[in-house]
């Protein structure tokens, strides 16, 4: 498995997430948490391309290589986006952090940590689930003509 594909798509996903956030922030919709659903689409597209490249570059595709490449690239992109959001929310635009604090209820004072943890865990969960959804597209079927021609039907003895 080549790690250059993983790193390339990780950076592209991270940049895509940041650009998407900056676009919705410039429109004034950054506090609308339901728009973070589109983060999953960005990450899903990136993971699809990572798995596709792993599939193309292997003569014998291994499920685990595709899964590891997908999770790794999603994890790196999530880290990039989480670090960006931490800097943006607490250093550049603390008003947005205050607005998001009103939407989240926690039993304690560590709401800053909860915001960052939410961003990280939602991205990481997407990074684990998405390869599991995409990998069956690349699974080779056992129901091929060659296999069926070698099998004998049950009613023939």
Coordinates of N, CA and C in Angstrom, one line a residue:
X1 N 0.8 -1.2 0.0 CA 0.0 0.0 0.0 C 0.9 1.2 0.0
X2 N 0.6 2.1 -0.9 CA 1.4 3.4 -1.0 C 0.8 4.4 -0.1
X3 N 1.7 5.0 0.8 CA 1.2 6.0 1.7 C 1.1 7.4 1.0
X4 N 1.7 7.5 -0.2 CA 1.6 8.8 -0.8 C 0.1 9.1 -1.2
X5 N -0.6 8.1 -1.6 CA -2.1 8.3 -1.9 C -2.8 8.8 -0.7
X6 N -2.5 8.1 0.4 CA -3.2 8.4 1.7 C -2.9 9.8 2.1
X7 N -1.7 10.3 2.0 CA -1.3 11.6 2.5 C -1.9 12.6 1.5
X8 N -1.8 12.4 0.2 CA -2.3 13.3 -0.8 C -3.8 13.6 -0.6
X9 N -4.6 12.5 -0.4 CA -6.0 12.6 -0.3 C -6.4 13.2 1.1
X10 N -5.6 12.9 2.1 CA -5.8 13.4 3.5 C -5.7 14.9 3.4
X11 N -4.7 15.4 2.8 CA -4.5 16.9 2.7 C -5.6 17.5 1.9
X12 N -6.0 16.9 0.8 CA -7.1 17.4 0.0 C -8.4 17.4 0.8
X13 N -8.7 16.3 1.5 CA -9.9 16.3 2.4 C -9.9 17.4 3.4
X14 N -8.7 17.5 4.1 CA -8.6 18.6 5.1 C -8.8 20.0 4.5
X15 N -8.2 20.2 3.4 CA -8.4 21.5 2.7 C -9.8 21.7 2.3
X16 N -10.4 20.6 1.8 CA -11.8 20.7 1.4 C -12.7 21.0 2.6
X17 N -12.5 20.4 3.7 CA -13.3 20.7 4.9 C -13.1 22.1 5.4
X18 N -11.9 22.6 5.3 CA -11.6 24.0 5.8 C -12.3 25.0 4.8
X19 N -12.2 24.7 3.5 CA -12.8 25.6 2.5 C -14.3 25.6 2.7
X20 N -14.9 24.5 2.8 CA -16.3 24.4 3.0 C -16.7 25.2 4.3
X21 N -16.0 25.0 5.4 CA -16.4 25.8 6.6 C -16.2 27.3 6.3
X22 N -15.2 27.7 5.7 CA -15.0 29.1 5.4 C -16.1 29.7 4.5
X23 N -16.6 28.9 3.6 CA -17.7 29.3 2.7 C -19.0 29.5 3.5
X24 N -19.3 28.5 4.3 CA -20.6 28.6 5.1 C -20.4 29.7 6.2
X25 N -19.2 29.9 6.6 CA -19.0 31.0 7.6 C -19.2 32.3 7.0
X26 N -18.7 32.5 5.7 CA -18.8 33.8 5.0 C -20.3 34.1 4.7
X27 N -21.1 33.0 4.5 CA -22.5 33.2 4.3 C -23.2 33.5 5.6
X28 N -22.6 33.2 6.7 CA -23.3 33.4 8.0 C -24.0 32.2 8.5
X29 N -23.7 31.0 8.0 CA -24.4 29.8 8.5 C -23.5 28.9 9.3
X30 N -22.4 29.3 9.8 CA -21.4 28.5 10.5 C -22.0 27.9 11.7
X31 N -22.9 28.6 12.4 CA -23.5 28.1 13.6 C -24.6 27.1 13.4
X32 N -25.0 26.8 12.2 CA -26.0 25.8 11.9 C -25.3 24.5 11.8
X33 N -25.4 23.7 12.9 CA -24.7 22.5 13.0 C -25.1 21.4 12.1
X34 N -26.4 21.5 11.5 CA -26.8 20.5 10.6 C -26.0 20.5 9.3
X35 N -25.4 21.6 9.0 CA -24.6 21.7 7.8 C -23.3 20.9 7.9
X36 N -22.9 20.4 9.0 CA -21.8 19.6 9.2 C -22.0 18.2 8.5
X37 N -23.2 17.9 8.2 CA -23.5 16.7 7.4 C -22.7 16.6 6.1
X38 N -22.5 17.8 5.5 CA -21.8 17.8 4.2 C -20.3 17.5 4.4
X39 N -19.8 17.6 5.7 CA -18.4 17.2 6.0 C -18.3 15.7 5.7
X40 N -19.3 14.9 6.0 CA -19.2 13.5 5.7 C -19.2 13.2 4.2
X41 N -19.8 14.0 3.4 CA -19.7 13.9 2.0 C -18.3 14.2 1.5
X42 N -17.7 15.2 2.0 CA -16.3 15.6 1.6 C -15.4 14.4 2.0
X43 N -15.5 14.0 3.2 CA -14.6 12.9 3.7 C -14.9 11.6 2.9
X44 N -16.2 11.3 2.7 CA -16.5 10.1 1.9 C -16.0 10.1 0.5
X45 N -16.0 11.2 -0.2 CA -15.5 11.3 -1.5 C -13.9 11.1 -1.5
X46 N -13.3 11.7 -0.5 CA -11.8 11.5 -0.4 C -11.5 10.1 -0.1
X47 N -12.2 9.4 0.8 CA -11.9 8.0 1.1 C -12.2 7.1 -0.1
X48 N -13.3 7.4 -0.8 CA -13.6 6.7 -2.0 C -12.4 6.7 -3.0
X49 N -11.8 7.9 -3.2 CA -10.6 8.0 -4.1 C -9.4 7.3 -3.5
X50 N -9.2 7.3 -2.2 CA -8.1 6.6 -1.6 C -8.2 5.1 -1.9
X51 N -9.4 4.6 -1.6 CA -9.6 3.1 -1.8 C -9.5 2.8 -3.3
X52 N -10.0 3.6 -4.1 CA -9.9 3.4 -5.6 C -8.5 3.3 -6.0
X53 N -7.6 4.2 -5.5 CA -6.2 4.2 -5.9 C -5.5 2.9 -5.3
X54 N -5.9 2.5 -4.1 CA -5.3 1.3 -3.5 C -5.7 0.1 -4.4
X55 N -7.0 0.1 -4.8 CA -7.5 -1.0 -5.6 C -6.7 -1.1 -7.0
X56 N -6.5 0.1 -7.6 CA -5.9 0.1 -8.9 C -4.4 -0.2 -8.9
X57 N -3.8 0.0 -7.7 CA -2.3 -0.2 -7.6 C -1.9 -1.6 -7.1
X58 N -2.9 -2.4 -6.8 CA -2.6 -3.8 -6.3 C -3.1 -4.8 -7.3
X59 N -2.3 -5.8 -7.6 CA -2.8 -6.9 -8.4 C -3.8 -7.8 -7.7
X60 N -3.5 -8.0 -6.4 CA -4.5 -8.8 -5.6 C -5.0 -7.8 -4.5
X61 N -6.2 -7.3 -4.7 CA -6.7 -6.3 -3.7 C -7.0 -7.0 -2.4
X62 N -6.5 -6.4 -1.3 CA -6.7 -6.9 0.0 C -7.7 -5.9 0.7
X63 N -8.7 -6.4 1.3 CA -9.7 -5.6 1.9 C -9.1 -4.8 3.0
X64 N -8.2 -5.4 3.8 CA -7.6 -4.7 4.9 C -6.8 -3.5 4.5
X65 N -6.1 -3.6 3.4 CA -5.3 -2.5 2.8 C -6.2 -1.3 2.5
X66 N -7.3 -1.6 1.9 CA -8.3 -0.5 1.5 C -8.9 0.1 2.8
X67 N -9.2 -0.8 3.8 CA -9.8 -0.2 5.0 C -8.8 0.6 5.8
X68 N -7.5 0.2 5.9 CA -6.5 0.9 6.6 C -6.2 2.2 5.9
X69 N -6.1 2.2 4.6 CA -5.9 3.5 3.8 C -7.0 4.4 4.0
X70 N -8.3 4.0 4.0 CA -9.4 4.8 4.2 C -9.5 5.4 5.6
X71 N -9.3 4.6 6.6 CA -9.3 5.1 8.0 C -8.2 6.1 8.2
X72 N -7.0 5.7 7.7 CA -5.8 6.6 8.0 C -6.0 7.9 7.3
X73 N -6.5 7.9 6.1 CA -6.6 9.2 5.4 C -7.7 10.0 6.1
X74 N -8.8 9.4 6.5 CA -9.9 10.1 7.2 C -9.4 10.7 8.5
X75 N -8.6 9.9 9.2 CA -8.1 10.3 10.5 C -7.2 11.5 10.4
X76 N -6.3 11.5 9.4 CA -5.4 12.6 9.2 C -6.2 13.9 8.8
X77 N -7.2 13.7 7.9 CA -8.0 14.9 7.5 C -8.8 15.4 8.7
X78 N -9.3 14.5 9.5 CA -10.0 14.9 10.7 C -9.1 15.7 11.7
X79 N -7.9 15.2 11.8 CA -6.9 16.0 12.7 C -6.6 17.4 12.1
X80 N -6.4 17.4 10.8 CA -6.2 18.8 10.2 C -7.3 19.7 10.5
X81 N -8.5 19.2 10.2 CA -9.7 20.0 10.4 C -10.0 20.4 11.9
X82 N -9.7 19.5 12.8 CA -9.9 19.7 14.2 C -8.9 20.8 14.7
X83 N -7.7 20.7 14.3 CA -6.7 21.7 14.7 C -7.1 23.1 14.1
X84 N -7.5 23.1 12.9 CA -8.0 24.4 12.3 C -9.2 24.9 13.1
X85 N -10.1 24.1 13.4 CA -11.3 24.6 14.1 C -11.0 25.1 15.5
X86 N -10.1 24.4 16.2 CA -9.6 24.8 17.5 C -9.0 26.2 17.4
X87 N -8.2 26.4 16.5 CA -7.5 27.8 16.3 C -8.6 28.8 15.9
X88 N -9.5 28.4 15.0 CA -10.5 29.4 14.5 C -11.5 29.7 15.6
X89 N -12.0 28.7 16.3 CA -13.0 29.0 17.3 C -12.5 29.7 18.5
X90 N -11.3 29.5 18.9 CA -10.8 30.1 20.2 C -9.8 31.2 20.1
X91 N -9.3 31.4 18.9 CA -8.4 32.5 18.7 C -8.9 33.5 17.6
X92 N -9.4 33.1 16.5 CA -9.8 34.0 15.5 C -11.3 34.5 15.7
X93 N -12.2 33.6 16.0 CA -13.6 34.0 16.1 C -14.3 33.4 17.3
X94 N -13.9 33.9 18.5 CA -14.5 33.3 19.7 C -16.0 33.6 19.8
X95 N -16.6 34.5 19.1 CA -18.0 34.7 19.1 C -18.8 33.5 18.6
X96 N -18.2 32.9 17.6 CA -18.8 31.7 17.0 C -18.8 30.6 18.1
X97 N -17.7 30.5 18.8 CA -17.6 29.5 19.9 C -18.7 29.7 20.9
X98 N -18.9 31.0 21.3 CA -20.0 31.3 22.2 C -21.3 30.9 21.7
X99 N -21.6 31.2 20.4 CA -22.8 30.8 19.8 C -23.0 29.3 19.8
X100 N -22.0 28.6 19.5 CA -22.1 27.1 19.5 C -22.3 26.6 20.9
X101 N -21.7 27.3 21.9 CA -21.9 26.8 23.3 C -23.3 26.8 23.7
X102 N -24.1 27.8 23.2 CA -25.5 27.8 23.6 C -26.3 26.7 23.0
X103 N -25.8 26.0 21.9 CA -26.5 24.9 21.3 C -26.2 23.6 22.0
X104 N -25.0 23.5 22.7 CA -24.6 22.3 23.3 C -24.7 22.4 24.8
X105 N -25.4 21.4 25.4 CA -25.5 21.4 26.8 C -24.6 20.3 27.4
X106 N -23.8 20.6 28.3 CA -22.9 19.6 29.0 C -23.0 19.8 30.5
X107 N -22.6 18.8 31.2 CA -22.7 18.9 32.6 C -21.3 19.3 33.1
X108 N -20.9 20.5 32.9 CA -19.6 20.9 33.4 C -19.2 22.2 32.7
X109 N -17.9 22.6 33.0 CA -17.4 23.8 32.5 C -16.5 23.7 31.3
X110 N -16.2 22.5 30.9 CA -15.2 22.2 29.8 C -15.9 22.2 28.5
X111 N -16.7 23.2 28.2 CA -17.4 23.2 26.9 C -16.4 23.4 25.7
X112 N -15.3 24.1 25.9 CA -14.4 24.2 24.8 C -13.8 22.9 24.4
X113 N -13.5 22.1 25.4 CA -13.0 20.7 25.1 C -14.1 19.9 24.4
X114 N -15.3 20.1 24.9 CA -16.5 19.3 24.3 C -16.7 19.7 22.9
X115 N -16.5 21.0 22.5 CA -16.7 21.4 21.1 C -15.6 20.7 20.2
X116 N -14.4 20.7 20.7 CA -13.3 20.1 19.9 C -13.5 18.6 19.8
X117 N -13.8 18.0 20.9 CA -14.0 16.6 21.0 C -15.2 16.2 20.0
X118 N -16.2 17.0 20.0 CA -17.3 16.7 19.1 C -16.9 16.7 17.6
X119 N -16.1 17.7 17.3 CA -15.6 17.8 15.9 C -14.7 16.6 15.6
X120 N -13.8 16.3 16.5 CA -12.9 15.2 16.2 C -13.7 13.8 16.1
X121 N -14.5 13.6 17.1 CA -15.2 12.3 17.1 C -16.2 12.1 15.9
X122 N -16.9 13.2 15.5 CA -17.8 13.0 14.4 C -17.0 12.8 13.1
X123 N -15.8 13.4 13.0 CA -15.0 13.1 11.8 C -14.4 11.8 11.8
X124 N -13.9 11.3 13.0 CA -13.3 10.0 13.1 C -14.4 8.9 12.9
X125 N -15.6 9.1 13.4 CA -16.6 8.1 13.2 C -16.9 8.0 11.7
X126 N -17.0 9.1 11.0 CA -17.2 9.1 9.6 C -16.1 8.4 8.9
X127 N -14.8 8.5 9.4 CA -13.7 7.9 8.8 C -13.6 6.4 9.0
X128 N -14.3 5.9 10.0 CA -14.4 4.4 10.2 C -15.5 3.8 9.4
X129 N -16.7 4.5 9.4 CA -17.9 3.9 8.7 C -17.8 4.0 7.2
X130 N -17.2 5.1 6.7 CA -17.2 5.2 5.2 C -16.4 4.1 4.5
X131 N -15.2 3.7 4.9 CA -14.6 2.6 4.2 C -15.4 1.3 4.3
X132 N -16.1 1.1 5.3 CA -17.0 -0.1 5.4 C -18.1 -0.1 4.4
X133 N -18.6 1.1 4.1 CA -19.6 1.3 3.1 C -19.1 1.2 1.7
X134 N -17.9 1.7 1.5 CA -17.3 1.8 0.1 C -16.6 0.4 -0.3
X135 N -16.0 -0.3 0.6 CA -15.2 -1.4 0.3 C -16.0 -2.5 -0.4
X136 N -17.3 -2.7 -0.1 CA -18.0 -3.8 -0.9 C -18.1 -3.5 -2.4
X137 N -18.0 -2.3 -2.8 CA -17.9 -2.0 -4.2 C -16.8 -2.6 -4.9
X138 N -15.7 -2.9 -4.2 CA -14.5 -3.5 -4.8 C -14.3 -5.0 -4.5
X139 N -15.3 -5.5 -3.8 CA -15.2 -6.9 -3.5 C -15.5 -7.8 -4.8
X140 N -14.7 -8.7 -5.0 CA -14.8 -9.6 -6.1 C -15.9 -10.6 -5.9
X141 N -16.7 -10.9 -6.8 CA -17.8 -11.8 -6.7 C -17.2 -13.3 -6.8
X142 N -17.8 -14.2 -6.1 CA -17.5 -15.6 -6.2 C -18.4 -16.2 -7.2
X143 N -19.4 -15.5 -7.6 CA -20.5 -16.0 -8.5 C -20.1 -15.6 -9.9
X144 N -19.0 -16.2 -10.4 CA -18.6 -16.0 -11.8 C -18.9 -17.2 -12.7
X145 N -18.8 -17.0 -14.0 CA -19.1 -18.1 -14.9 C -18.2 -19.3 -14.7
X146 N -16.9 -19.0 -14.4 CA -15.9 -20.0 -14.2 C -16.3 -20.9 -13.0
X147 N -16.6 -20.2 -11.9 CA -17.0 -20.9 -10.7 C -18.3 -21.8 -10.9
X148 N -19.3 -21.1 -11.5 CA -20.5 -21.8 -11.7 C -20.4 -23.0 -12.7
X149 N -19.5 -22.9 -13.7 CA -19.3 -24.1 -14.6 C -18.6 -25.3 -13.9
X150 N -17.8 -25.0 -12.8 CA -17.1 -26.1 -12.1 C -18.1 -26.7 -11.1
X151 N -19.1 -26.0 -10.7 CA -20.0 -26.6 -9.7 C -21.0 -27.5 -10.4
X152 N -21.4 -28.5 -9.6 CA -22.5 -29.4 -10.0 C -23.7 -29.1 -9.3
X153 N -24.8 -29.0 -10.0 CA -26.1 -28.7 -9.3 C -26.4 -29.9 -8.3
X154 N -27.2 -29.6 -7.4 CA -27.6 -30.5 -6.3 C -28.4 -31.7 -6.8
X155 N -29.2 -31.5 -7.9 CA -30.0 -32.6 -8.4 C -29.3 -33.5 -9.3
X156 N -28.1 -33.3 -9.6 CA -27.2 -34.2 -10.4 C -26.3 -34.9 -9.5
X157 N -26.2 -36.2 -9.8 CA -25.3 -37.0 -8.9 C -24.3 -37.8 -9.7

